[in-house]
N, CA, C and O atoms as a printed pandas DataFrame, in Angstrom:
     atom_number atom_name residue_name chain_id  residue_number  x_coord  y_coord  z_coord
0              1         N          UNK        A               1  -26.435  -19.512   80.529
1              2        CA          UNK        A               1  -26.792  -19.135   79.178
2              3         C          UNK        A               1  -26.548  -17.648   78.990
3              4         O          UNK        A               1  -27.125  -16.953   79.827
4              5         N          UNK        A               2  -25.587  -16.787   77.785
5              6        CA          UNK        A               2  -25.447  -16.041   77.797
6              7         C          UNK        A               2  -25.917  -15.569   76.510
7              8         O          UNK        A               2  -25.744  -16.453   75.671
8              9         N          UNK        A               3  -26.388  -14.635   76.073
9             10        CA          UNK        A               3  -26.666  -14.247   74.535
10            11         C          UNK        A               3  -27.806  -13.387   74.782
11            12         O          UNK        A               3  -28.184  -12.993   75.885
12            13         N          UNK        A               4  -28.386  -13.098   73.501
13            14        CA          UNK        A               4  -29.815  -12.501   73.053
14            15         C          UNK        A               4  -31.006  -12.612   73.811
15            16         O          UNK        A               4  -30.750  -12.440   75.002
16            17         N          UNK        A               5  -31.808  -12.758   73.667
17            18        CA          UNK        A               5  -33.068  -12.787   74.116
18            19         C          UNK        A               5  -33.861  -14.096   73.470
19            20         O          UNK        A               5  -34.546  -14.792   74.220
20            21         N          UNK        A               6  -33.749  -14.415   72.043
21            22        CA          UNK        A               6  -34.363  -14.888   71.304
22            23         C          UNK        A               6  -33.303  -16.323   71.594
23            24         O          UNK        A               6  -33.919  -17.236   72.143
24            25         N          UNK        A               7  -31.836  -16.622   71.301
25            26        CA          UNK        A               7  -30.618  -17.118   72.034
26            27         C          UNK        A               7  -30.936  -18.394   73.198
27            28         O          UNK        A               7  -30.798  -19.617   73.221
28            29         N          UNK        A               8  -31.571  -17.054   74.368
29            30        CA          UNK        A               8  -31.588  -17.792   75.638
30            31         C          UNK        A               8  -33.093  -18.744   75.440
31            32         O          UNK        A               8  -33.367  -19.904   75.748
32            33         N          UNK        A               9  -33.847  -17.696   74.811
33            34        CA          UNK        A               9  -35.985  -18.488   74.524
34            35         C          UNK        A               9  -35.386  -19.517   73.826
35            36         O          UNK        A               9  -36.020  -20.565   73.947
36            37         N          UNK        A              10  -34.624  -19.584   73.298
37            38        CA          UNK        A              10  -34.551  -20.768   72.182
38            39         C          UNK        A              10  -33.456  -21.946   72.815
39            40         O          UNK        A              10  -33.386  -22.967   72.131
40            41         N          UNK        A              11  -32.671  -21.907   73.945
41            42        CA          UNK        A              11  -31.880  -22.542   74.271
42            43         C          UNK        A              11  -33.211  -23.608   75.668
43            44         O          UNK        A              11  -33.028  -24.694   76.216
44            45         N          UNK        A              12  -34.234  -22.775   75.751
45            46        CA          UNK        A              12  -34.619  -22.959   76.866
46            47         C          UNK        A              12  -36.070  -23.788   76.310
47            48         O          UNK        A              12  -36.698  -24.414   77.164
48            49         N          UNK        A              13  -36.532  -23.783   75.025
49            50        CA          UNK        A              13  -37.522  -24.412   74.356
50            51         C          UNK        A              13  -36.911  -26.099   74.151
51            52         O          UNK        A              13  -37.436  -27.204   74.286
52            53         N          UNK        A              14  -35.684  -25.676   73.801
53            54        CA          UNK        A              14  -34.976  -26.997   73.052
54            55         C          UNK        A              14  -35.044  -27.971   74.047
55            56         O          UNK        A              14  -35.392  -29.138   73.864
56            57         N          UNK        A              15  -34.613  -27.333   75.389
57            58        CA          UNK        A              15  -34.510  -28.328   76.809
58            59         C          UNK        A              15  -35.792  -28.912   76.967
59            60         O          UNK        A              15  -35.781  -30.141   77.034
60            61         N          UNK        A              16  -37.238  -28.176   77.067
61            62        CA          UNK        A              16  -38.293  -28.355   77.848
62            63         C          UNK        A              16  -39.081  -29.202   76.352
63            64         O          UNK        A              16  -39.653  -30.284   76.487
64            65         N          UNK        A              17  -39.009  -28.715   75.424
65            66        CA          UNK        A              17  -39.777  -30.145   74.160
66            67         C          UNK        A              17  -39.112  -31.035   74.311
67            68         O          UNK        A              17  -39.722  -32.015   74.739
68            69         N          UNK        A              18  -36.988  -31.313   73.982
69            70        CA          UNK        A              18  -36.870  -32.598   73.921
70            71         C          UNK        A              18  -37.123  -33.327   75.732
71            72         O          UNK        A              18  -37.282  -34.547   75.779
72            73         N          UNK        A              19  -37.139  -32.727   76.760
73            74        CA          UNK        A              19  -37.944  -33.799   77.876
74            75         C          UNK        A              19  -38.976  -33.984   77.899
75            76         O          UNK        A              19  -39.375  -34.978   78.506
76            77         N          UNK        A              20  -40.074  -32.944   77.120
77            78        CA          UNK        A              20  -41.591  -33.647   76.786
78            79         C          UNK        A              20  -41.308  -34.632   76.318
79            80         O          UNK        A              20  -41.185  -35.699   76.919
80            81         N          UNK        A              21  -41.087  -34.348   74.643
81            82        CA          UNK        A              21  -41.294  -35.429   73.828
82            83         C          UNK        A              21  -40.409  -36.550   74.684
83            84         O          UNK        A              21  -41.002  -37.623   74.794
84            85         N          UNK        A              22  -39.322  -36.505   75.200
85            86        CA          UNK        A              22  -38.470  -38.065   75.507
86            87         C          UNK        A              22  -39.449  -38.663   76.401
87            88         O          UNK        A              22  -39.813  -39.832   76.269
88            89         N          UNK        A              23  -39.883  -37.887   77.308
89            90        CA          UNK        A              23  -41.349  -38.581   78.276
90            91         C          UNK        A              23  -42.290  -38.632   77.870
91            92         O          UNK        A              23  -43.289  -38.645   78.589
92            93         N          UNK        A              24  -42.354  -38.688   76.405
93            94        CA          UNK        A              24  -43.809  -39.418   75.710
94            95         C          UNK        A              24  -43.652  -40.090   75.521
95            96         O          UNK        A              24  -44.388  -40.999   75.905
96            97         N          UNK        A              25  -42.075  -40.459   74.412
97            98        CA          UNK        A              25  -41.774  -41.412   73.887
98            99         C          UNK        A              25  -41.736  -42.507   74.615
99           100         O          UNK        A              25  -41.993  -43.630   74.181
100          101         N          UNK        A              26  -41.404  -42.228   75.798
101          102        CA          UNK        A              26  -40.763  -43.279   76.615
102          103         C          UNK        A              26  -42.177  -44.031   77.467
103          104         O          UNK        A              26  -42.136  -45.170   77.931
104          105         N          UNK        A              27  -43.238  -43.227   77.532
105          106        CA          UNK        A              27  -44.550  -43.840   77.866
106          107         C          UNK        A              27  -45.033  -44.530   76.734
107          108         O          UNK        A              27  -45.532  -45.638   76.928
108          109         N          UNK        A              28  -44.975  -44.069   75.564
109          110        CA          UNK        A              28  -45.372  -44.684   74.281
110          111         C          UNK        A              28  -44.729  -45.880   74.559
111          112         O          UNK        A              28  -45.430  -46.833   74.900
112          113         N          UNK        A              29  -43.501  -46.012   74.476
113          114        CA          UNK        A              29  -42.592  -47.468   74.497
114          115         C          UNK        A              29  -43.401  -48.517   75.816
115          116         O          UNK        A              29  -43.579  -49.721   75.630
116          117         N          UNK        A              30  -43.778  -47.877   76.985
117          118        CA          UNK        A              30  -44.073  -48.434   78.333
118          119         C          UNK        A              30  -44.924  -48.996   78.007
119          120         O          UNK        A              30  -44.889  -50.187   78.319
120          121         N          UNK        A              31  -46.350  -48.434   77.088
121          122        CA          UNK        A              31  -47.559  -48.856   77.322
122          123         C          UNK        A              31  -48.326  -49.056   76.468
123          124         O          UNK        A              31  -49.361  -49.719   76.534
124          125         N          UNK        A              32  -47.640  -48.182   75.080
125          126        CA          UNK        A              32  -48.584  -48.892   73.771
126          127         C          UNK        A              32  -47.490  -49.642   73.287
127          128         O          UNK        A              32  -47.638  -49.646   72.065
128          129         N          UNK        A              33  -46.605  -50.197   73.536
129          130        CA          UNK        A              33  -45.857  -50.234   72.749
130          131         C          UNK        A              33  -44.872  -49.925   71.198
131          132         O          UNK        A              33  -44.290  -50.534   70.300
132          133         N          UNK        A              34  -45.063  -49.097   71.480
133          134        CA          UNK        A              34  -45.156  -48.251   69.738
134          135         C          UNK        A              34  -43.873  -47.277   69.896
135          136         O          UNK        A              34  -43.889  -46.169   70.433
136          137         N          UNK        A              35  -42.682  -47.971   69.274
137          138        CA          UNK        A              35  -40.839  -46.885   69.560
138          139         C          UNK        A              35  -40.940  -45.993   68.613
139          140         O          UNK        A              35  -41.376  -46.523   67.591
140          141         N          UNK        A              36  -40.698  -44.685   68.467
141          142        CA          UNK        A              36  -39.800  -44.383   67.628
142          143         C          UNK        A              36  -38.195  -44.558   67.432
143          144         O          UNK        A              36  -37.414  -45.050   68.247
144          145         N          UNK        A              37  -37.878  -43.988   66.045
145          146        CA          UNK        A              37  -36.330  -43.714   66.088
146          147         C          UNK        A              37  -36.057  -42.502   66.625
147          148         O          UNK        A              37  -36.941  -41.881   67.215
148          149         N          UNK        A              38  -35.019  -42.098   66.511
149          150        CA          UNK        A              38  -34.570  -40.542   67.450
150          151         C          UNK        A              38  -34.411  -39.755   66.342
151          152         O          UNK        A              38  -33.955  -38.693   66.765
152          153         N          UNK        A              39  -34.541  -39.694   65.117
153          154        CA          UNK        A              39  -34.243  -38.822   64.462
154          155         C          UNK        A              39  -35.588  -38.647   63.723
155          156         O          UNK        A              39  -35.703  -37.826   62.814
156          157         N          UNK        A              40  -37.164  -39.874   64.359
157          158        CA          UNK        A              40  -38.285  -39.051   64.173
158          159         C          UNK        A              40  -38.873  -38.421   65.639
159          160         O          UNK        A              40  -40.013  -38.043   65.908
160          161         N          UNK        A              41  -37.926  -38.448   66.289
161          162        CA          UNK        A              41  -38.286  -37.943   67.718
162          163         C          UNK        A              41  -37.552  -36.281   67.805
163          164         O          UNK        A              41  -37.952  -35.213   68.269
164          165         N          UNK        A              42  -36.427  -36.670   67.177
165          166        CA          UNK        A              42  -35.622  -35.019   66.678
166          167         C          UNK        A              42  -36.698  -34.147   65.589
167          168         O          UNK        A              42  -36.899  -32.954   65.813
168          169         N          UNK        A              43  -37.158  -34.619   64.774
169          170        CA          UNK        A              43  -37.997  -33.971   63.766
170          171         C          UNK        A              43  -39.176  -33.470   64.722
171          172         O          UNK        A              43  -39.632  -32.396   64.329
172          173         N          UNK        A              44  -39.504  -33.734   65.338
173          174        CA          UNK        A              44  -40.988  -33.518   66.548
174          175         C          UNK        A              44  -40.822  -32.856   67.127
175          176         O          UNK        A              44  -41.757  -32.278   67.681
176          177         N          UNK        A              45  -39.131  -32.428   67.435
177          178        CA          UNK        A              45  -38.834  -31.467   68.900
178          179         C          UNK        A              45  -39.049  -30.541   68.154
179          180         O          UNK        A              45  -39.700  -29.566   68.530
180          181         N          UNK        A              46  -38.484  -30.662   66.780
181          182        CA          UNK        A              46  -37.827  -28.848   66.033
182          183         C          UNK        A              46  -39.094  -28.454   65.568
183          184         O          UNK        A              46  -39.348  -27.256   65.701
184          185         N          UNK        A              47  -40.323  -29.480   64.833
185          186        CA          UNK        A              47  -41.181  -29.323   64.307
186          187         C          UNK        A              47  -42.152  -28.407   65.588
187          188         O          UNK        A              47  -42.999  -27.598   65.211
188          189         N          UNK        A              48  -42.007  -28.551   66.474
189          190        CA          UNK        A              48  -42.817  -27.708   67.801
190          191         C          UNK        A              48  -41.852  -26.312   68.291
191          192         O          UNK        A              48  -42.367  -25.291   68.749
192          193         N          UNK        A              49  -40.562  -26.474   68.120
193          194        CA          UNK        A              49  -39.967  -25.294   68.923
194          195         C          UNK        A              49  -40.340  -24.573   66.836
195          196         O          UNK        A              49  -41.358  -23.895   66.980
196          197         N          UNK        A              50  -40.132  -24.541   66.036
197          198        CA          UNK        A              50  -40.044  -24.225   64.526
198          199         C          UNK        A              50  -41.944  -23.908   64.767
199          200         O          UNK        A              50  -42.388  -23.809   63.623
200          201         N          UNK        A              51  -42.475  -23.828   65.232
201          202        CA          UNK        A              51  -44.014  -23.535   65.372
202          203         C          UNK        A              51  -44.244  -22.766   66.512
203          204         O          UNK        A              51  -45.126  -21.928   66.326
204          205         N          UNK        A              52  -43.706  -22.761   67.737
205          206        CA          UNK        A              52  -43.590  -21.511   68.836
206          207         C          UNK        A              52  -43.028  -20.159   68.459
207          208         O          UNK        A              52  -43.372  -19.021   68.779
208          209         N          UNK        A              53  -41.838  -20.726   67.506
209          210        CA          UNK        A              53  -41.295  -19.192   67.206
210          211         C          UNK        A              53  -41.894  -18.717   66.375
211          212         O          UNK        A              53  -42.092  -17.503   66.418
212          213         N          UNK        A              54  -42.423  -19.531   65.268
213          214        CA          UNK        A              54  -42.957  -18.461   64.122
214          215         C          UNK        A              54  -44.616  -17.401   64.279
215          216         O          UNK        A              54  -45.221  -16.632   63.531
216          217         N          UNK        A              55  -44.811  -17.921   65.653
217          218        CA          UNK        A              55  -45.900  -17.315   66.375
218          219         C          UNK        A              55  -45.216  -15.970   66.331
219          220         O          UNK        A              55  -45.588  -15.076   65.571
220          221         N          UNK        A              56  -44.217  -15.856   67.157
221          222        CA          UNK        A              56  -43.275  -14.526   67.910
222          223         C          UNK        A              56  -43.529  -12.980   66.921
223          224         O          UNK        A              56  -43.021  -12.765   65.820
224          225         N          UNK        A              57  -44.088  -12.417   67.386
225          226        CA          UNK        A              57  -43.587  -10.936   66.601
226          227         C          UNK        A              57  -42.394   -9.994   67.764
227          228         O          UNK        A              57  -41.939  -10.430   68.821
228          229         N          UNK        A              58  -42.101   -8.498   67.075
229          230        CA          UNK        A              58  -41.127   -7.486   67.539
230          231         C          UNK        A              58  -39.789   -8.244   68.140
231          232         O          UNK        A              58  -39.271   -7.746   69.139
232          233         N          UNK        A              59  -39.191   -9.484   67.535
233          234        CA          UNK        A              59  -38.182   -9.604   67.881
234          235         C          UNK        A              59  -37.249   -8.797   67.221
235          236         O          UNK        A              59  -37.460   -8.521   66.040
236          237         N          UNK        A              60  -35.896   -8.221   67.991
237          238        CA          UNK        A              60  -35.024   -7.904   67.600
238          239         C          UNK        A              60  -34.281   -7.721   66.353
239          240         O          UNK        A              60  -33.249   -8.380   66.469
240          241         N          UNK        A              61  -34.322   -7.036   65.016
241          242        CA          UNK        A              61  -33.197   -7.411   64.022
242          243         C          UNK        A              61  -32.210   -7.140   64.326
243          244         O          UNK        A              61  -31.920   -5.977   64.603
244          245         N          UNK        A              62  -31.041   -8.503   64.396
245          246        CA          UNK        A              62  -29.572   -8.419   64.345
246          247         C          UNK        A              62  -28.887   -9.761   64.037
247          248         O          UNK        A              62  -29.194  -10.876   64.458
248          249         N          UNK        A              63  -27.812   -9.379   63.143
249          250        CA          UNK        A              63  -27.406  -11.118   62.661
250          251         C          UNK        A              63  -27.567  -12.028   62.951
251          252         O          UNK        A              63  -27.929  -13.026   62.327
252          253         N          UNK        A              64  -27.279  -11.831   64.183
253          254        CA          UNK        A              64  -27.434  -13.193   65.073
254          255         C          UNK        A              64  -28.615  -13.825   65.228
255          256         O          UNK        A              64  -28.880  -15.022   65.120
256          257         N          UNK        A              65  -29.459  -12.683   65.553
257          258        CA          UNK        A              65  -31.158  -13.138   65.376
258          259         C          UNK        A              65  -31.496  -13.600   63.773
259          260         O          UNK        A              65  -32.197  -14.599   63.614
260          261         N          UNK        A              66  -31.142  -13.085   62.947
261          262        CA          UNK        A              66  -31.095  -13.669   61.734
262          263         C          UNK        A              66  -30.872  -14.741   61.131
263          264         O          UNK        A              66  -31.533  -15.112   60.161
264          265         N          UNK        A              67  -29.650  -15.546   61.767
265          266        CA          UNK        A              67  -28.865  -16.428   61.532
266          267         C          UNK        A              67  -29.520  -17.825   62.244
267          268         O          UNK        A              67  -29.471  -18.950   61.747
268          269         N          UNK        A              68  -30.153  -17.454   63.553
269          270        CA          UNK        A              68  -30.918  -18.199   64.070
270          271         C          UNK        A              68  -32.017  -18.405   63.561
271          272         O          UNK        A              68  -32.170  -19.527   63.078
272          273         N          UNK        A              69  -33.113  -17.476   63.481
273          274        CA          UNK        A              69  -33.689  -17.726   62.058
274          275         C          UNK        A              69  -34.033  -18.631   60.700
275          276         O          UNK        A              69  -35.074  -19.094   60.236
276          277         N          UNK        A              70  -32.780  -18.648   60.340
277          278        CA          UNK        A              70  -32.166  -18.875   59.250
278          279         C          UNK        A              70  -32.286  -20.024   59.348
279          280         O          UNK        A              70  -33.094  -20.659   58.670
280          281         N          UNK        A              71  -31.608  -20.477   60.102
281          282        CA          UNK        A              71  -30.743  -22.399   60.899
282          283         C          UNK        A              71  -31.777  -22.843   61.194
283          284         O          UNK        A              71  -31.647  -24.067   61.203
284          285         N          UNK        A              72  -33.077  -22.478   61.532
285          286        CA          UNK        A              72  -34.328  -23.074   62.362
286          287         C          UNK        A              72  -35.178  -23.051   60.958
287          288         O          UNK        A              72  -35.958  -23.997   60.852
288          289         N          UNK        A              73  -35.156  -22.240   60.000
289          290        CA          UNK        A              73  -36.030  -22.383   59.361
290          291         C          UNK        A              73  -37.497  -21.548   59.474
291          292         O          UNK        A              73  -38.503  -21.886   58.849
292          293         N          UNK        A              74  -37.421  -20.353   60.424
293          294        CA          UNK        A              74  -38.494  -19.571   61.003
294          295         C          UNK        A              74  -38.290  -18.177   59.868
295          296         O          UNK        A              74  -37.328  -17.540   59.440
296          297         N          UNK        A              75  -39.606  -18.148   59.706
297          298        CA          UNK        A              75  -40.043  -16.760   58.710
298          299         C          UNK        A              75  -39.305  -15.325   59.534
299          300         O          UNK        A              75  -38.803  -15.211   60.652
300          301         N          UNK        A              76  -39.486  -14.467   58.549
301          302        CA          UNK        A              76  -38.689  -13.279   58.929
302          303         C          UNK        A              76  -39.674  -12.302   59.003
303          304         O          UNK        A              76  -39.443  -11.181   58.548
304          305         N          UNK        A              77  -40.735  -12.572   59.510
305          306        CA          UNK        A              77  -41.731  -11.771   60.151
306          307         C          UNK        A              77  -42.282  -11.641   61.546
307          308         O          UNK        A              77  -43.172  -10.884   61.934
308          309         N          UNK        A              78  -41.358  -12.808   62.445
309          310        CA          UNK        A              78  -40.849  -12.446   63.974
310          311         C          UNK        A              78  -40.312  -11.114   63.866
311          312         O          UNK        A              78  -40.572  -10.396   64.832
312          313         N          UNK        A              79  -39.824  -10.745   63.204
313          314        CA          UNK        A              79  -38.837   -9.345   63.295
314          315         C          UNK        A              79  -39.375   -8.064   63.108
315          316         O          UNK        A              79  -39.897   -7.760   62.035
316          317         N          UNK        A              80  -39.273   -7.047   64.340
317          318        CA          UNK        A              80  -40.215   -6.015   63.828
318          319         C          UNK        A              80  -39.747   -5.112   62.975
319          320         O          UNK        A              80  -38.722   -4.868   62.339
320          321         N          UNK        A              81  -40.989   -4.621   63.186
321          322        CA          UNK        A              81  -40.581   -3.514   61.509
322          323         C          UNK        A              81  -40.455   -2.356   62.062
323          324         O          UNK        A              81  -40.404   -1.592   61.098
324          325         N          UNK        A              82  -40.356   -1.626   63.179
325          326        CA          UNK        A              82  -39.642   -0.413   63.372
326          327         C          UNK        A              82  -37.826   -0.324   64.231
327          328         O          UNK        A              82  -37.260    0.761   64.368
């Protein structure tokens, strides 16, 4: 993984929620029986990594951090102000 700071945190959230959530889901399926679809199992990953970041303050301003941002849907008050 090469990039930012915010880049690599965010490449590395995406990995560790979608194997939570897939090893819930997949106990859910085992034992209550109860499936989801994958695209309410996708909404669950982003809905948790989209709630870790908007915790974040003094990240970096720079496009890229912006743009990521942006694409995720995270407020622009991660970003510090000096």
């Amino acid at each position: 993984m090469t990039g930012n700071v915010l880049q690599q945190s965010l490449y590395k959230m995406v990995l560790a929620a979608s194997l939570y959530h897939i090893w819930l889901e997949r106990n859910n399926r085992v034992f209550q029986g109860f499936p989801r679809d994958a695209l309410a199992l996708m909404s669950v990953v982003k809905l948790d990594i989209r709630s870790c970041l908007s915790l974040w303050r003094r990240v970096k301003r720079s496009s890229k951090n912006q743009r990521l941002c942006a694409l995720w849907n995270i407020s622009q008050a991660v970003f510090s102000t000096v």
